[in-house]
Structures are given as structure tokens and as C-alpha cells.
Short mmCIF file of C-alpha atoms in Angstrom, two decimals:
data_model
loop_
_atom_site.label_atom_id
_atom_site.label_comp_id
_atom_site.label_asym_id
_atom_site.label_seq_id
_atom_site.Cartn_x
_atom_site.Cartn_y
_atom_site.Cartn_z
CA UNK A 1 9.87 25.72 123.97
CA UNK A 2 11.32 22.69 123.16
CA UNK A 3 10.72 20.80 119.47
CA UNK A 4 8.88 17.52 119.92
CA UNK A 5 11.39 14.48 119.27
CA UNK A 6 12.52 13.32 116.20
CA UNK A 7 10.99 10.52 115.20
CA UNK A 8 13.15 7.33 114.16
CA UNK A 9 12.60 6.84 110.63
CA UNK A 10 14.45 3.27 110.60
CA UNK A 11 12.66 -0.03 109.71
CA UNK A 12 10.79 -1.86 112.22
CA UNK A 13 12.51 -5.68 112.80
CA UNK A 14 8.89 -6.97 113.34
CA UNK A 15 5.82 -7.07 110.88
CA UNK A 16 2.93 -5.27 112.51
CA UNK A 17 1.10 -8.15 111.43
CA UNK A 18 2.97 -10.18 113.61
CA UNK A 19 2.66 -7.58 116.34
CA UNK A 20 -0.70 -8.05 116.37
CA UNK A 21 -1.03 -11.91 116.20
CA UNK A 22 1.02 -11.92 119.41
CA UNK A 23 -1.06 -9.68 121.25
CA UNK A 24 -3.92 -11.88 120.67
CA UNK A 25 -2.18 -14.95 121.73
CA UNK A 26 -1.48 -13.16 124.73
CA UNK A 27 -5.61 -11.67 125.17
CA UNK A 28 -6.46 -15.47 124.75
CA UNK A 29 -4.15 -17.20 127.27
CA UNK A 30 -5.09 -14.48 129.90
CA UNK A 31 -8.41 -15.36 128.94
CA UNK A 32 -7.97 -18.81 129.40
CA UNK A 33 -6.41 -18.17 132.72
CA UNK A 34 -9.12 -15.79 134.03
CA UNK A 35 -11.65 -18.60 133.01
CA UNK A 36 -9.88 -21.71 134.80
CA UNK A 37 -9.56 -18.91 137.60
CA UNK A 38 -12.66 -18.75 137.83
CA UNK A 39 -13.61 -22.25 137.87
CA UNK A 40 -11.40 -23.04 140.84
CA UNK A 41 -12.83 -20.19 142.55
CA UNK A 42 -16.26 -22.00 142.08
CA UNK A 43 -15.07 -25.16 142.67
CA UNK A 44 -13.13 -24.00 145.93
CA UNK A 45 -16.71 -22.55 146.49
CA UNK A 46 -19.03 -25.72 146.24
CA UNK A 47 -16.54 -28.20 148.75
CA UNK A 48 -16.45 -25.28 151.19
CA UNK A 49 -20.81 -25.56 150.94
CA UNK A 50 -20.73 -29.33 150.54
CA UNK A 51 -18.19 -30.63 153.73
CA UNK A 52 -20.84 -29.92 156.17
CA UNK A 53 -23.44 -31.87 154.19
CA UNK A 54 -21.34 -34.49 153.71
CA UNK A 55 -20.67 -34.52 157.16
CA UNK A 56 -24.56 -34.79 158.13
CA UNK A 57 -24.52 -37.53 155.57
CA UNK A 58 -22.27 -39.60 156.91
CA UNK A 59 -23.34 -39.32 160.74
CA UNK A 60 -27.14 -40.26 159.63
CA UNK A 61 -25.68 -43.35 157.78
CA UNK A 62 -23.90 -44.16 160.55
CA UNK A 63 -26.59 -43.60 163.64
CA UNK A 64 -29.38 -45.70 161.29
CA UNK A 65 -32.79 -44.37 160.38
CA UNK A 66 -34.73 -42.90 162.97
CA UNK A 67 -37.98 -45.19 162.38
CA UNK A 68 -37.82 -48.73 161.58
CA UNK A 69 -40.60 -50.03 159.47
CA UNK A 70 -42.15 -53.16 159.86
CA UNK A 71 -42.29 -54.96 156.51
CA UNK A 72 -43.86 -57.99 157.85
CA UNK A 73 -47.27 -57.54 157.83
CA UNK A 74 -47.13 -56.50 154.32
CA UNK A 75 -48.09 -58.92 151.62
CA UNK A 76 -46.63 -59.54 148.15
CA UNK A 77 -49.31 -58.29 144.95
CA UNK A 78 -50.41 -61.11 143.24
CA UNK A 79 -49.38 -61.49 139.53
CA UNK A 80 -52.22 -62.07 137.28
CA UNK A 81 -51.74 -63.31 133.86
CA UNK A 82 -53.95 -63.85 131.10
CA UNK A 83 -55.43 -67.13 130.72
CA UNK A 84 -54.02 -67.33 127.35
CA UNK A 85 -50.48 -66.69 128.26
CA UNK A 86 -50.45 -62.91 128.03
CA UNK A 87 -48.20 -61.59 125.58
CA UNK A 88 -49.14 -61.97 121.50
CA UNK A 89 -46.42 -60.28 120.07
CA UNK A 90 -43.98 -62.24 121.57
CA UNK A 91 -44.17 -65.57 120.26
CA UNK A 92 -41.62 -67.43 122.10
CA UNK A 93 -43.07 -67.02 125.46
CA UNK A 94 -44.14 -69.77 127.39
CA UNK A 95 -46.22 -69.96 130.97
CA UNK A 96 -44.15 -70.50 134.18
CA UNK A 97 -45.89 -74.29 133.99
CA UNK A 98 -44.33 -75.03 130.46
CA UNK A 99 -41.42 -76.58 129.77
CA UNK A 100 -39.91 -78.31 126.52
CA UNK A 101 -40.96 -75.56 124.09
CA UNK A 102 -37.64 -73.54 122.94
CA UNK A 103 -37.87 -69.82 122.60
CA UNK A 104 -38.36 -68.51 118.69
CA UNK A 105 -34.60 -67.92 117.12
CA UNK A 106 -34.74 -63.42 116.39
CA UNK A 107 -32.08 -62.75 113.67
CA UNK A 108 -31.80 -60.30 110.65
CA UNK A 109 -32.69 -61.94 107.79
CA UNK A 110 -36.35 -61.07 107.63
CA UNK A 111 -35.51 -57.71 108.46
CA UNK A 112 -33.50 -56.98 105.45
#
């Protein structure tokens, strides 16, 4: 039987510290690369699912809607306002009628 080999007792060039920094440098950018892997994958994934949508899209903008509707007959709402122009907290409104009266000036001195 042979004697196991001899083991080389001379210093290592390399800190073991520094051994073990690269390897994680090296875990991380294959992580990295696994993860943006994936995401292509995905993304390769969701156009292959999406071009025949697209496609539908595009030919039923194209051929028009199937019904028209006839927006004719159809009458505007009314607007009601209050007889005493509406709004109280605003106190530069006017009415649609009124004319002359300028709008209140809003700055931040009363604020402060």
C-alpha cells in the first residue's frame, strides 16, 4: 500500500480571505445572470402570447366597430345651478351671465 501524498507545506500566494471574497463575486454575478436569464425568458414569453392579440387588435381597428350607434336622438343633461350662484367657498366665482367682476387674487400670505 501506497503512503498518502505529502502534503506541500509552502505558503499559500493568496489570503483565504481573499479566496473567499472572489468566490462570492463570482456566486453573485452568476446570480445576476441566472436572474436577467430569467427575465428574458419571461419576456421572450409574454410577446410570443401578446403578437396574436395584437394582431386581433389591429384588424378590429381597422374593419370599424361592428354596431354603429346612433347618438342623435340623444339629448344633452341640463345643468342646473343654484339660484344663488352655487359655490360658497369659492368666492371668486361668477354666473355664466356676469361679466366685469375679476376673480379673488389666492396667494400665501394669509396662509403663513
Amino acid at each position: 500500500m501506497r503512503p498518502p501524498p505529502a502534503v506541500r507545506t509552502t505558503p499559500q500566494r493568496i489570503h483565504p480571505a481573499l479566496r473567499g471574497f472572489a468566490a462570492e463575486c463570482r456566486d453573485t454575478l452568476l446570480g445576476v445572470l441566472a436572474y436577467a436569464g430569467v427575465l428574458a425568458l419571461i419576456g421572450l414569453a409574454v410577446i410570443y402570447v401578446a403578437a396574436p392579440l395584437t394582431d386581433a387588435a389591429i384588424s378590429a381597428v381597422r374593419d370599424g366597430p361592428a354596431i354603429r350607434i346612433d347618438l342623435a336622438g340623444i339629448s344633452t343633461p341640463e345643468i342646473l345651478r343654484h339660484p344663488d350662484d352655487g359655490r360658497k367657498d369659492n368666492p371668486g366665482s361668477t354666473t355664466v351671465g356676469q361679466a366685469g367682476s375679476a376673480p379673488a387674487k389666492l396667494g400665501l400670505r394669509g396662509a403663513l
